[in-house]
Structures are given as C-alpha cells and as structure tokens.
Coordinates of C-alpha atoms and ligand atoms in Angstrom, one line a residue:
X1 CA -6.7 29.0 -3.6
X2 CA -4.2 30.5 -6.0
X3 CA -0.9 31.6 -4.4
X4 CA 1.6 34.1 -5.7
X5 CA 4.4 32.4 -7.7
X6 CA 7.5 32.0 -5.6
X7 CA 10.6 34.0 -6.3
X8 CA 14.1 32.5 -6.3
X9 CA 15.1 33.8 -2.9
X10 CA 12.0 32.2 -1.4
X11 CA 13.1 28.7 -2.4
X12 CA 14.7 26.4 0.2
X13 CA 17.6 25.8 -2.0
X14 CA 18.5 29.5 -2.0
X15 CA 19.7 28.9 1.6
X16 CA 22.4 26.7 0.1
X17 CA 23.1 28.3 -3.3
X18 CA 21.8 31.9 -3.1
X19 CA 23.8 33.3 -0.2
X20 CA 27.3 34.7 0.0
X21 CA 28.6 32.5 2.8
X22 CA 31.6 30.2 3.3
X23 CA 29.3 27.2 3.4
X24 CA 27.7 28.2 0.1
X25 CA 31.3 28.2 -1.4
X26 CA 31.3 24.5 -0.6
X27 CA 27.9 23.9 -2.1
X28 CA 29.0 25.6 -5.4
X29 CA 32.4 24.1 -5.6
X30 CA 31.1 20.6 -4.9
X31 CA 28.3 20.9 -7.4
X32 CA 30.9 22.0 -9.9
X33 CA 32.9 18.9 -8.9
X34 CA 30.0 16.8 -10.2
X35 CA 30.5 18.5 -13.6
X36 CA 27.7 21.1 -13.4
X37 CA 28.3 24.7 -14.5
X38 CA 26.7 27.6 -12.6
X39 CA 24.2 28.0 -15.4
X40 CA 23.0 24.4 -14.8
X41 CA 21.7 25.1 -11.4
X42 CA 22.0 28.8 -10.4
X43 CA 18.7 30.5 -9.9
X44 CA 16.8 27.2 -10.5
X45 CA 14.6 25.1 -8.3
X46 CA 16.4 22.0 -7.1
X47 CA 14.2 19.0 -7.8
X48 CA 14.9 15.9 -5.7
X49 CA 14.0 12.6 -7.4
X50 CA 13.6 9.9 -4.8
X51 CA 14.4 6.6 -6.5
X52 CA 13.5 3.4 -4.8
X53 CA 15.4 1.3 -7.4
X54 CA 17.7 -1.6 -6.4
X55 CA 18.7 -5.0 -7.6
X56 CA 16.4 -6.3 -4.9
X57 CA 13.3 -4.7 -6.2
X58 CA 12.1 -6.5 -9.3
X59 CA 9.1 -4.2 -9.8
X60 CA 11.3 -1.2 -10.3
X61 CA 13.8 -2.6 -12.8
X62 CA 12.8 0.2 -15.3
X63 CA 13.6 3.0 -12.9
X64 CA 17.2 3.6 -14.1
X65 CA 15.7 4.6 -17.5
X66 CA 12.7 6.4 -16.1
X67 CA 14.8 8.6 -13.8
X68 CA 16.7 9.9 -16.9
X69 CA 13.3 10.7 -18.5
X70 CA 12.2 12.5 -15.4
X71 CA 15.4 14.5 -15.3
X72 CA 14.9 15.3 -19.0
X73 CA 11.6 16.9 -18.1
X74 CA 13.1 18.8 -15.2
X75 CA 15.8 20.2 -17.4
X76 CA 13.3 21.2 -20.0
X77 CA 11.2 23.2 -17.5
X78 CA 14.2 25.0 -16.0
X79 CA 14.8 23.0 -12.9
X80 CA 18.0 21.3 -11.6
X81 CA 17.3 17.5 -11.0
X82 CA 19.2 15.6 -8.4
X83 CA 18.6 11.9 -7.8
X84 CA 18.5 10.6 -4.2
X85 CA 18.4 6.8 -3.8
X86 CA 16.2 5.5 -1.0
X87 CA 15.7 1.9 0.3
X88 CA 13.7 -0.1 -2.2
X89 CA 11.6 -2.5 0.0
X90 CA 11.0 -5.0 -2.8
X91 CA 8.0 -7.1 -1.7
X92 CA 9.2 -10.5 -2.7
X93 CA 12.6 -10.4 -1.1
X94 CA 12.3 -8.7 2.3
X95 CA 11.8 -10.8 5.4
X96 CA 9.8 -11.0 7.6
X97 CA 7.8 -8.4 5.6
X98 CA 8.2 -5.0 3.9
X99 CA 5.6 -3.6 6.3
X100 CA 8.3 -3.7 9.0
X101 CA 10.2 -1.1 6.9
X102 CA 7.4 1.1 5.5
X103 CA 7.9 3.6 8.4
X104 CA 11.7 3.4 8.0
X105 CA 11.5 4.4 4.3
X106 CA 9.1 7.2 5.3
X107 CA 11.5 8.5 7.9
X108 CA 14.5 8.1 5.5
X109 CA 12.8 10.1 2.7
X110 CA 11.5 12.8 5.1
X111 CA 15.1 13.3 6.3
X112 CA 16.6 13.2 2.8
X113 CA 14.3 16.0 1.8
X114 CA 14.8 18.0 5.0
X115 CA 18.6 17.8 5.0
X116 CA 19.3 18.6 1.4
X117 CA 18.6 21.7 -0.7
X118 CA 15.4 20.3 -2.2
X119 CA 12.5 22.6 -3.4
X120 CA 10.2 20.0 -4.8
X121 CA 10.3 16.2 -5.2
X122 CA 9.4 13.4 -7.6
X123 CA 8.7 10.2 -5.6
X124 CA 9.4 7.1 -7.6
X125 CA 7.6 4.1 -6.2
X126 CA 5.1 1.4 -6.9
X127 CA 5.9 -1.9 -5.2
X128 CA 3.5 -2.1 -2.3
X129 CA 4.9 -0.2 0.7
X130 CA 6.9 2.3 -1.3
X131 CA 3.7 4.3 -2.2
X132 CA 2.4 4.9 1.3
X133 CA 5.9 5.4 2.7
X134 CA 6.9 8.0 0.1
X135 CA 3.6 9.9 0.5
X136 CA 3.8 9.8 4.3
X137 CA 7.2 11.4 4.0
X138 CA 6.2 14.0 1.5
X139 CA 3.1 14.9 3.7
X140 CA 5.2 15.3 6.8
X141 CA 7.8 17.4 4.9
X142 CA 5.1 19.3 3.0
X143 CA 7.2 20.2 0.0
X144 CA 5.7 20.3 -3.5
X145 CA 5.6 16.6 -4.6
X146 CA 4.5 14.5 -7.5
X147 CA 4.3 10.7 -7.2
X148 CA 5.6 8.8 -10.2
X149 CA 4.1 5.3 -10.2
X150 CA 6.1 2.3 -11.5
X151 CA 3.0 1.0 -13.3
X152 CA 1.8 -2.6 -13.5
X153 CA 3.7 -5.3 -15.4
X154 CA 2.2 -7.0 -18.5
X155 CA -0.2 -10.0 -18.1
X156 CA 1.4 -13.3 -17.2
X157 CA 1.2 -16.2 -19.6
X158 CA 1.3 -20.0 -19.1
X159 CA 0.4 -22.5 -21.7
X160 CA -1.9 -20.1 -23.4
X161 CA -3.6 -19.1 -20.1
X162 CA -3.4 -15.6 -18.6
X163 CA -1.6 -15.5 -15.2
X164 CA -2.1 -12.9 -12.5
X165 CA 0.5 -12.0 -9.9
X166 CA 0.0 -13.6 -6.6
X167 CA -3.6 -14.8 -7.2
X168 CA -2.5 -17.5 -9.6
X169 CA 0.5 -18.4 -7.4
X170 CA -1.9 -19.2 -4.5
X171 CA -4.3 -21.0 -6.9
X172 CA -1.6 -23.2 -8.5
X173 CA 0.2 -23.8 -5.2
X174 CA -3.0 -25.2 -3.8
X175 CA -3.1 -27.5 -6.9
X176 CA 0.5 -28.5 -6.4
X177 CA -0.1 -29.3 -2.8
X178 CA -3.1 -31.4 -3.8
X179 CA -0.8 -33.4 -6.1
X180 CA -2.3 -32.0 -9.3
X181 CA 0.7 -30.1 -10.8
X182 CA 4.1 -31.4 -11.7
X183 CA 7.5 -29.7 -10.9
X184 CA 8.0 -29.0 -14.6
X185 CA 4.7 -27.2 -14.8
X186 CA 5.5 -25.3 -11.6
X187 CA 8.8 -24.1 -13.3
X188 CA 6.9 -23.0 -16.4
X189 CA 4.6 -20.9 -14.1
X190 CA 7.7 -19.3 -12.7
X191 CA 8.9 -18.4 -16.2
X192 CA 5.6 -16.9 -17.3
X193 CA 4.1 -15.1 -14.4
X194 CA 6.4 -12.0 -14.3
X195 CA 7.1 -11.1 -17.9
X196 CA 8.2 -7.4 -17.7
X197 CA 9.2 -4.6 -15.4
X198 CA 6.4 -3.2 -13.3
X199 CA 4.4 -4.1 -10.2
X200 CA 2.0 -6.9 -9.7
X201 CA -0.7 -6.6 -12.3
X202 CA -3.6 -7.9 -10.2
X203 CA -5.5 -5.4 -8.0
X204 CA -3.0 -6.1 -5.3
X205 CA -1.6 -3.5 -2.9
X206 CA 0.6 -1.9 -5.5
X207 CA -2.1 -1.3 -8.1
X208 CA -4.5 -0.2 -5.4
X209 CA -2.1 2.2 -3.8
X210 CA -0.9 3.7 -7.1
X211 CA -4.6 4.3 -8.1
X212 CA -5.2 5.9 -4.7
X213 CA -2.2 8.1 -5.0
X214 CA -3.7 9.4 -8.3
X215 CA -7.1 9.8 -6.7
X216 CA -5.7 11.8 -3.9
X217 CA -4.2 14.1 -6.5
X218 CA -0.5 13.2 -6.4
X219 CA -0.1 11.7 -9.9
X220 CA -0.6 13.3 -13.3
X221 CA -4.1 12.2 -14.5
X222 CA -4.2 8.7 -15.9
X223 CA -0.6 8.0 -14.9
X224 CA -1.2 5.2 -12.4
X225 CA -2.8 2.8 -14.9
X226 CA -0.1 2.9 -17.6
X227 CA 1.7 -0.5 -17.8
X228 CA 5.4 -0.1 -17.0
X229 CA 6.8 -1.1 -20.4
X230 CA 4.4 1.1 -22.4
X231 CA 6.0 4.1 -24.1
X232 CA 3.3 6.2 -22.5
X233 CA 5.0 5.4 -19.2
X234 CA 8.2 7.0 -20.4
X235 CA 6.3 10.1 -21.6
X236 CA 4.6 10.2 -18.2
X237 CA 8.1 10.4 -16.7
X238 CA 9.2 13.4 -18.7
X239 CA 5.8 15.1 -18.2
X240 CA 6.2 14.6 -14.4
X241 CA 9.6 16.1 -14.5
X242 CA 8.3 19.2 -16.4
X243 CA 5.3 19.6 -14.1
X244 CA 7.2 19.4 -10.7
X245 CA 9.2 22.5 -11.6
X246 CA 6.0 24.6 -12.0
X247 CA 4.6 23.1 -8.9
X248 CA 7.5 24.6 -7.0
X249 CA 7.0 28.0 -8.4
X250 CA 3.2 27.7 -7.7
X251 CA 4.0 26.5 -4.2
X252 CA 1.3 23.8 -4.4
X253 CA 2.1 21.5 -1.4
X254 CA 0.6 18.3 0.0
X255 CA -1.2 20.3 2.6
X256 CA -3.1 22.1 -0.3
X257 CA -4.1 18.7 -1.8
X258 CA -4.9 16.5 1.2
X259 CA -8.2 16.9 2.9
X260 CA -10.9 14.7 4.4
X261 CA -12.7 14.9 1.1
X262 CA -9.6 13.7 -0.8
X263 CA -9.3 10.7 1.5
X264 CA -13.0 9.9 1.1
X265 CA -12.4 9.9 -2.6
X266 CA -9.5 7.5 -2.2
X267 CA -11.7 5.2 -0.1
X268 CA -14.5 5.4 -2.6
X269 CA -12.1 4.4 -5.5
X270 CA -10.5 1.8 -3.3
X271 CA -13.9 0.1 -2.9
X272 CA -14.9 0.5 -6.5
X273 CA -11.6 -1.3 -7.4
X274 CA -12.2 -4.0 -4.8
X275 CA -8.7 -2.9 -3.7
X276 CA -6.3 -4.5 -1.4
X277 CA -7.2 -4.6 2.3
X278 CA -3.7 -3.3 3.0
X279 CA -4.8 0.1 1.7
X280 CA -6.9 0.5 4.8
X281 CA -3.9 0.6 7.1
X282 CA -1.9 2.8 4.7
X283 CA -4.7 5.3 4.1
X284 CA -5.2 5.7 7.9
X285 CA -1.5 6.2 8.4
X286 CA -1.3 8.7 5.5
X287 CA -4.3 10.6 6.7
X288 CA -2.9 10.9 10.2
X289 CA 0.3 12.3 8.8
X290 CA -2.0 15.0 7.3
X291 CA -3.7 15.5 10.7
X292 CA -6.9 13.8 9.6
X293 CA -8.3 11.0 11.8
X294 CA -9.8 8.3 9.6
X295 CA -11.6 5.6 11.4
X296 CA -12.6 2.1 10.2
X297 CA -16.3 3.1 10.3
X298 CA -15.6 5.6 7.5
X299 CA -14.5 2.7 5.3
X300 CA -17.6 0.6 6.3
X301 CA -19.9 3.6 5.7
X302 CA -18.5 4.3 2.2
X303 CA -18.4 0.5 1.4
X304 CA -22.1 0.3 2.1
X305 CA -23.0 2.5 -0.9
X306 CA -20.1 2.2 -3.4
X307 CA -20.4 -0.6 -6.0
X308 CA -17.4 -2.7 -7.1
X309 CA -17.0 -1.7 -10.8
X310 CA -13.5 -2.9 -11.7
X311 CA -13.6 -6.6 -12.7
X312 CA -10.0 -7.2 -11.8
X313 CA -8.4 -10.2 -10.1
X314 CA -8.4 -11.4 -7.4
X315 CA -12.0 -10.4 -6.9
X316 CA -12.7 -10.3 -10.6
X317 CA -11.5 -11.6 -14.0
X318 CA -9.2 -9.2 -15.7
X319 CA -5.8 -7.6 -15.1
X320 CA -4.3 -4.1 -14.9
X321 CA -3.3 -4.2 -18.6
X322 CA -6.9 -4.7 -19.5
X323 CA -7.9 -2.0 -17.0
X324 CA -5.6 0.4 -18.9
X325 CA -7.1 -0.5 -22.3
X326 CA -10.6 -0.1 -20.8
X327 CA -10.0 3.5 -20.0
X328 CA -7.9 3.2 -16.8
X329 CA -8.5 5.1 -13.6
X330 CA -9.8 8.2 -15.4
X331 CA -12.5 6.0 -16.9
X332 CA -13.4 4.6 -13.5
X333 CA -13.4 8.1 -12.0
X334 CA -15.8 9.2 -14.7
X335 CA -18.1 6.3 -13.8
X336 CA -17.9 7.3 -10.1
X337 CA -18.5 11.0 -10.6
X338 CA -21.6 11.0 -8.4
X339 CA -19.7 9.4 -5.5
X340 CA -16.7 11.7 -5.6
X341 CA -15.9 15.1 -4.2
X342 CA -15.0 16.6 -7.6
X343 CA -13.5 19.8 -6.3
X344 CA -10.4 18.3 -4.8
X345 CA -7.2 19.6 -6.3
X346 CA -4.4 17.6 -7.9
X347 CA -0.8 18.2 -8.8
X348 CA -1.6 19.3 -12.4
X349 CA -3.3 22.3 -10.9
X350 CA -6.8 21.2 -11.9
X351 CA -9.6 19.5 -9.9
X352 CA -10.5 15.9 -9.9
X353 CA -13.7 16.9 -11.7
X354 CA -11.8 18.8 -14.4
X355 CA -9.4 15.9 -14.8
X356 CA -12.2 13.5 -15.4
X357 CA -13.9 15.6 -18.1
X358 CA -13.8 13.7 -21.4
X359 CA -12.7 10.4 -19.8
X360 CA -14.5 7.4 -21.1
X361 CA -14.7 3.6 -20.6
X362 CA -14.0 1.5 -23.7
X363 CA -14.5 -2.0 -22.3
X364 CA -17.6 -2.3 -20.2
X365 CA -16.8 -5.8 -19.0
X366 CA -13.6 -4.6 -17.4
X367 CA -14.9 -1.3 -15.9
X368 CA -18.5 -2.1 -15.4
X369 CA -21.3 0.5 -15.6
X370 CA -23.2 1.4 -12.5
X371 CA -26.1 -0.6 -13.8
X372 CA -24.1 -3.8 -13.9
X373 CA -21.6 -3.8 -11.1
X374 CA -19.4 -6.8 -10.1
X375 CA -20.7 -6.4 -6.6
X376 CA -23.6 -4.1 -5.6
X377 CA -21.8 -2.7 -2.6
X378 CA -19.8 -3.9 0.4
X379 CA -16.4 -4.5 -1.2
X380 CA -15.1 -4.4 2.4
X381 CA -16.6 -5.0 5.8
X382 CA -15.5 -3.9 9.2
X383 CA -16.2 -6.4 11.9
X384 CA -16.4 -5.9 15.6
X385 CA -17.1 -8.1 18.6
X386 CA -15.5 -9.5 21.7
X387 CA -12.8 -11.0 19.5
X388 CA -11.9 -7.7 17.9
X389 CA -12.9 -4.8 20.1
X390 CA -11.0 -2.3 18.0
X391 CA -12.1 -3.8 14.7
X392 CA -11.1 -6.3 12.0
X393 CA -11.7 -6.4 8.3
X394 CA -12.8 -8.8 5.6
X395 CA -13.1 -8.5 1.9
X396 CA -16.5 -10.2 1.1
X397 CA -16.1 -10.3 -2.7
X398 CA -13.0 -12.4 -2.3
X399 CA -14.6 -15.0 0.0
X400 CA -16.9 -17.9 -0.7
X401 CA -20.4 -16.5 -0.2
X402 CA -21.6 -19.4 2.0
X403 CA -18.8 -18.5 4.5
X404 CA -19.9 -15.0 5.1
X405 CA -22.2 -16.2 7.9
X406 CA -20.5 -19.1 9.6
X407 CA -19.9 -20.5 13.1
X408 CA -17.3 -23.1 13.6
X409 CA -14.8 -24.5 16.1
X410 CA -11.4 -22.9 16.3
X411 CA -8.1 -24.6 15.3
X412 CA -5.5 -22.4 16.8
X413 CA -1.9 -21.8 15.8
X414 CA 0.2 -19.9 18.3
X415 CA 2.4 -18.4 15.6
X416 CA 3.4 -18.8 11.9
X417 CA 6.0 -21.5 12.6
X418 CA 3.5 -23.5 14.6
X419 CA 1.1 -23.2 11.6
X420 CA 3.7 -24.2 9.1
X421 CA 4.7 -27.3 11.2
X422 CA 1.1 -28.6 11.7
X423 CA -1.1 -27.3 9.0
X424 CA -0.6 -30.4 6.8
X425 CA -0.4 -32.9 9.7
X426 CA -3.0 -35.6 8.9
X427 CA -3.8 -35.8 12.6
X428 CA -4.8 -32.1 12.8
X429 CA -8.4 -32.1 14.1
X430 CA -9.7 -29.9 11.3
X431 CA -12.8 -30.1 9.0
X432 CA -14.2 -27.7 6.4
X433 CA -16.3 -26.1 9.1
X434 CA -13.3 -25.3 11.3
X435 CA -12.2 -21.7 11.8
X436 CA -8.4 -21.4 11.4
X437 CA -6.9 -18.9 13.9
X438 CA -3.4 -17.6 13.6
X439 CA -2.0 -15.7 16.7
X440 CA 1.0 -13.5 17.1
X441 CA 1.1 -12.2 13.5
X442 CA 0.4 -8.5 14.3
X443 CA 2.4 -5.3 14.1
X444 CA 4.3 -6.0 17.3
X445 CA 4.1 -9.8 17.3
X446 CA 5.4 -11.0 14.0
X447 CA 6.7 -8.2 13.9
X448 CA 5.4 -6.0 11.1
X449 CA 2.1 -7.6 10.5
X450 CA 3.1 -9.8 7.6
X451 CA 0.8 -11.0 4.8
X452 CA 0.1 -14.3 6.5
X453 CA -3.6 -13.8 6.8
X454 CA -4.5 -16.2 4.0
X455 CA -3.6 -19.3 5.9
X456 CA -3.2 -22.3 3.6
X457 CA -6.1 -24.8 3.5
X458 CA -4.9 -28.0 5.2
X459 CA -3.7 -30.6 2.6
X460 CA -6.2 -33.2 3.7
X461 CA -9.1 -30.8 3.1
X462 CA -7.6 -29.7 -0.3
X463 CA -7.8 -33.4 -1.3
X464 CA -11.5 -33.3 -0.4
X465 CA -12.0 -30.4 -2.7
X466 CA -12.2 -27.7 0.0
X467 CA -10.8 -24.3 -1.4
X468 CA -12.0 -21.8 1.1
X469 CA -12.4 -21.7 4.9
X470 CA -12.9 -19.0 7.6
X471 CA -9.5 -17.8 8.7
X472 CA -8.8 -15.2 11.4
X473 CA -5.6 -13.4 12.3
X474 CA -4.0 -10.2 13.4
X475 CA -2.0 -10.3 10.2
X476 CA -2.6 -8.7 6.8
X477 CA -3.2 -10.4 3.5
X478 CA -1.6 -9.8 0.2
X479 CA -3.9 -7.8 -2.0
X480 CA -3.6 -10.6 -4.6
X481 CA -5.0 -13.1 -2.1
X482 CA -8.5 -14.2 -1.7
X483 CA -10.6 -16.3 0.7
X484 CA -12.8 -15.8 3.8
X485 CA -10.0 -14.2 5.7
X486 CA -10.7 -12.0 8.7
X487 CA -7.7 -9.7 9.0
X488 CA -6.1 -6.9 11.1
X489 CA -7.8 -8.0 14.3
X490 CA -7.1 -5.3 16.8
X491 CA -5.8 -5.2 19.4
X492 CA -3.3 -7.9 18.3
X493 CA -2.6 -11.0 20.3
X494 CA 1.0 -10.1 21.2
X495 CA -0.2 -7.1 23.2
X496 CA -2.9 -9.1 24.9
X497 CA -5.8 -8.7 22.5
X498 CA -8.6 -11.3 22.8
X499 CA -7.2 -13.3 19.9
X500 CA -4.5 -14.4 22.3
X501 CA -7.2 -16.1 24.5
X502 CA -8.7 -18.4 21.8
X503 CA -8.3 -22.1 22.4
X504 CA -8.8 -25.1 20.2
X505 CA -12.5 -26.0 19.9
X506 CA -13.9 -22.6 21.0
X507 CA -16.8 -21.6 18.8
X508 CA -16.3 -18.5 16.7
X509 CA -19.1 -16.8 14.9
X510 CA -18.5 -14.7 11.8
X511 CA -21.5 -12.7 10.6
X512 CA -20.5 -10.3 7.9
X513 CA -24.0 -8.8 7.2
X514 CA -24.2 -8.1 11.0
X515 CA -20.6 -7.0 11.1
X516 CA -20.0 -9.3 13.9
X517 CA -17.0 -11.4 15.1
X518 CA -17.8 -13.2 18.3
X519 CA -16.0 -15.7 20.4
X520 CA -18.5 -17.9 22.2
X521 CA -16.7 -18.2 25.5
X522 CA -18.2 -16.8 28.6
X523 CA -16.7 -13.7 30.2
X524 CA -15.6 -15.5 33.4
X525 CA -13.6 -18.0 31.4
X526 CA -12.1 -15.2 29.3
X527 CA -11.1 -13.4 32.5
X528 CA -9.4 -16.6 33.8
X529 CA -7.5 -17.0 30.5
X530 CA -6.5 -13.4 30.5
X531 CA -5.1 -13.7 34.1
X532 CA -3.0 -16.7 33.0
X533 CA -1.7 -15.0 29.9
X534 CA 1.7 -13.4 29.8
X535 CA 3.4 -11.6 26.9
X536 CA 6.1 -13.3 24.9
X537 CA 9.5 -11.6 24.7
X538 CA 9.9 -9.2 21.8
X539 CA 11.7 -10.6 18.8
X540 CA 14.2 -7.8 18.2
X541 CA 16.3 -6.8 21.2
X542 CA 18.1 -3.9 19.6
X543 CA 18.2 -1.5 16.6
X544 CA 15.4 -0.7 14.3
X545 CA 13.3 -3.8 15.2
X546 CA 13.4 -2.7 18.9
X547 CA 12.4 0.9 18.0
X548 CA 9.5 -0.5 15.9
X549 CA 8.2 -2.6 18.7
X550 CA 8.3 0.3 21.1
X551 CA 6.4 2.8 18.9
X552 CA 4.3 1.0 16.4
X553 CA 0.5 1.7 16.6
X554 CA -2.2 -0.9 16.0
X555 CA -3.9 -1.6 12.7
X556 CA -6.9 0.6 13.4
X557 CA -4.5 3.5 13.8
X558 CA -2.5 2.8 10.6
X559 CA 0.7 1.2 12.1
X560 CA 2.7 4.4 11.9
X561 CA 5.1 5.2 14.7
X562 CA 3.4 7.2 17.4
X563 CA 6.2 9.8 17.3
X564 CA 5.9 10.4 13.5
X565 CA 2.2 11.3 13.5
X566 CA 1.1 14.9 13.1
X567 CA 0.3 16.1 16.5
X568 CA 3.2 14.5 18.3
X569 CA 5.6 16.9 19.9
X570 CA 6.5 20.0 17.9
X571 CA 4.3 21.1 14.9
X572 CA 5.3 19.5 11.6
X573 CA 7.7 21.6 9.7
X574 CA 11.3 22.6 9.4
X575 CA 13.2 23.3 12.6
X576 CA 15.5 26.3 12.5
X577 CA 18.7 24.8 11.1
X578 CA 21.8 26.3 9.5
Ligands
LIG601 FE1 6.3 -5.5 -6.2 FE2 3.9 -7.1 -6.0 S1 6.0 -7.7 -5.7 S2 4.2 -5.0 -6.4

C-alpha cells in the first residue's frame, strides 16, 4: 500500500532539530561542534548507520571503508548520515558463545535507535548473530531499515585445494586427531582458510542469514551474495545509502515488509540452500518480534516439499563465491518462483516477484535446476518423542544416510567439560553404534546454547575409520558443521527436560523418516529419575548472564528474552519521551 511521502516536520529527528527549544540549541551547537554546517543536516532525514565493526570481528574488517561508502550514498540522496557503533559479536572470539549476546546486541541497537534522532537506519552486519540481532532490533523499533550484509569472504586455499570455512576445519581436525596431518600442514591450513574480509563462505549461519535477510526484503536485490572484497560490494554500500533516504520519505517500515508470507519465503529459501540449523532459532525469534508465531512444524511442512538446490558446503560441494558467479540469490529465487509468495514487498519498493524478473542461473551445477536437485526435499527434519517433547532438529543432508534410522546405546556426557575430558579416553565404552549424548548445553545451561552439537568422534573410533555417529544435545551446531547431529532438544536438560534423565547404556531410537526421537526407558523408571533430579546452580550469579538465565526462552520459541517479544507488556512503539 502506497503511503504519502513524509514531510520534514513528521520526521523523528524534527523533534531534535526542527523545534525552537533550549534543548534544540544544544543539538544544533553540538552538531556544529562536530564540524557540520546547518546546511549539512537541516531539513534532512538523519540516517543512523549501525556499525558492528571491531578489532574482534574478523568478518567485518572491511566495514570502516564500507561505512564511508554508505555515507557517500546518504549524502548524495540528501540525508544526514551518522555512524553508531554497536557490539560486534565476532563469532571466533566470543566465549562461551555469541548466542549469549545476540539479544544484548538486539537490545543495544533498539535503544540506540530509540534514544537518538534517527529517522531511518542502515544495519551493517554479517557475522552469524549480528544479522538476527540487528533485524530483531529494527523490527521492534519499526523505523525504515535496510540491512547491509558483510558478504562472504573468498574461497580458502591450501596446497591447491579449495578450503571452506568451518567445514574443512572439522574435517582436517579429525585427520589431525587421527594422526594423519602434521603440525606444519595444520599451520598452512591456518594461513589459507581465511583469505579476505567477509563472513564464512560456506553455507554457515552467516551466509544463510544474509540470504534470508534479503529474502525477507531487507537487502537490495542480489546484495547478500556479493563477496566482501568485490567492487560490487562497495557499490552496494553506496546504493544502500542512497536508498535508505527515500525509504524514510516513503515511510516504508519493517511492519510493512514482514508478514507470515515473508517468513514462509525465508524458510523456503533456507531449505533450498540447505541453510544452517541456527536459522530456525533466529527466524522464530525474528518472527515473534513481528508478532508472528512460527512453530517448528512450519519448517517441517515446508521442508517436505522444497528441494535443496544450492550445492554449497557443508551439505554440498561449492562455496559462496561460486554461488555468486552462478547467479547468486536472485538466481535461486528465480528457480524457486513456484514455491514463493512473490507479492511480498522489499526495501527497494518492489515485490520479490518483480525483483526476480530477469534473474538467471549461469552454473547449473552450483544452483541446480528443479529437475536435478541436490536433495529431493527434507533439508531439515523436526523430531519429537519422549526425549524431545517440544521438538529437536536434524539436517539430514549433512548426515550419513545409514544413520537416519538408528538405535543405539547412549554414552552420556553431563556437560561440555566432561565431554572434553573423556571423549578420547581409550577406556570410554563407545562403539560406532553408540549414541553420544551431551547434556547441559542449552540456552540456560551452557549458557547461550553454544555450537557444541557436533560432538567430536572419539579418537579410537576415528582410528577405525568412523567419521559419523548419532549425536544428541540441547546445543546448536555451527552451520558449517555436518554429521548425524540431533540439535536444539527442548526443553533443555538444565531446566529438567528429559535429556537430563538419560543414563549410559539407555537405548535411543532415531527415526528421521518417522520424525521420532525416543528414549527406550519405561515411564516408571523415568519418573524415578525425575524425582531424583535437581537443577544445577546457574553459571552467572549477576549482571547480564543472570538476566539471560532469568528470561531466555527455549529453542522452539527462538531464545529471545520473554520481555522483548511483541505482546509483552506495552505495545511495541515509542513511549512519550522528551
Ligand atoms: Fe564470522 Fe563465520 S566467523 S561468519
């Protein structure tokens, strides 16, 4: 629905700059203190640029240059750009996990936008949690917003072989633990795997979420697939800067873009990409911020009919750089037209269908045709059973096929430290048929539900050539990981979910076609164990970690804070402030 263009006095920033008050004197004089003349900002929309750059986020190392390019676009279009740094949550460096801080970043950005004279915002993110956090904030604040994706890094290289972020680390680490890789070779891998600025270039959480941000309508068309060092990425930055100014005048807000249909599009594309399982948690949280309840069954239902078309690691063979050359996300959208709601709007003012017109695929082996998919359907499966009453997920294309129906005895680790201590113990009673169970790795337990779900294969089994096993946890798994890993078991063990009741030797049945995860222990015994169970003390006794433990929701609800969801307390929007 077309709205009237806004006038200057309808802008938020007019409350700071457009009124003859004493406080406005301070806003003017302090803006001038920064070297801006009245004609630089007077009468213009103020465009906030949220920059998640820091020296502790290696994926965003190009943001200092990109922010200047975004500003250039804003100036060209008649806006006034202001840069607001926000926490960077760089995936490789944050302990115990960036997921602990996704909601903190979302809260920080929402309040940055609320408290400053911002009319519209460019959100600069890419490394895993930054994308959902920034979009959750923009959704709750509901200001015109464009997401600017960091873009994937270039392909890795090692002795003439192509390396993929994460996936090859797990692969070569297994070789190293099996004694088949020298320290020198390991150092060479370190040198070659991350060659440029940009996010992981496998279909990990970053590439998945950037693609989904574009599918939802928050990125200029085609933007999410451009590799970070490509000159097209710099041009995307200035185009984003130009467009956000018009978006403010047009008053096109997240609430105009987000709908159930838009989220169904995102899920469809997620599945066609064989995207990261983390996206499930993020999409649910993002949807709930928009007042839309997404349940796990929606993912399972869409998964049952959408084929995996992107042949990208870890489920496939290629990398994001290849995906870009093959036609990128617009090419994939074009292939998926029959599965998508094409009338969903996007930030360029056109619909998804209009944005897909003329898009083509140039490399059929990278973005497969519908007649030759990587996987017919079922890129994701939602499991239920007495071990996961509120659900668990598995990514079947990333697992060894013969393990998708498997029953085996449990080998239980009571937490991550226990697992690290014992996993390679030659005395560990484990065989290739065992089911490895990791407890206490969920949203409250770990805390923050770290990416520990791809438990390592015990060394003695590696030596026998075993490369995949059934593994079950309430943790997440890196999008770059693979294996028969059952993840996001809800409710988690720390809050008394049935996962906490599993003992060594219990038989566990995984049946992916039947969507079943069953603990073969009779109910009377489970009741006895439950009565004897008591919760462990929480890990953080104060501050943010304490707040997190009090208010985090479970995986099936998106792990947002209960008090941040739409529907909590007052209606979302701006309180009357002066
Ligand atoms: Fe930043 Fe993977 S480490 S995207």
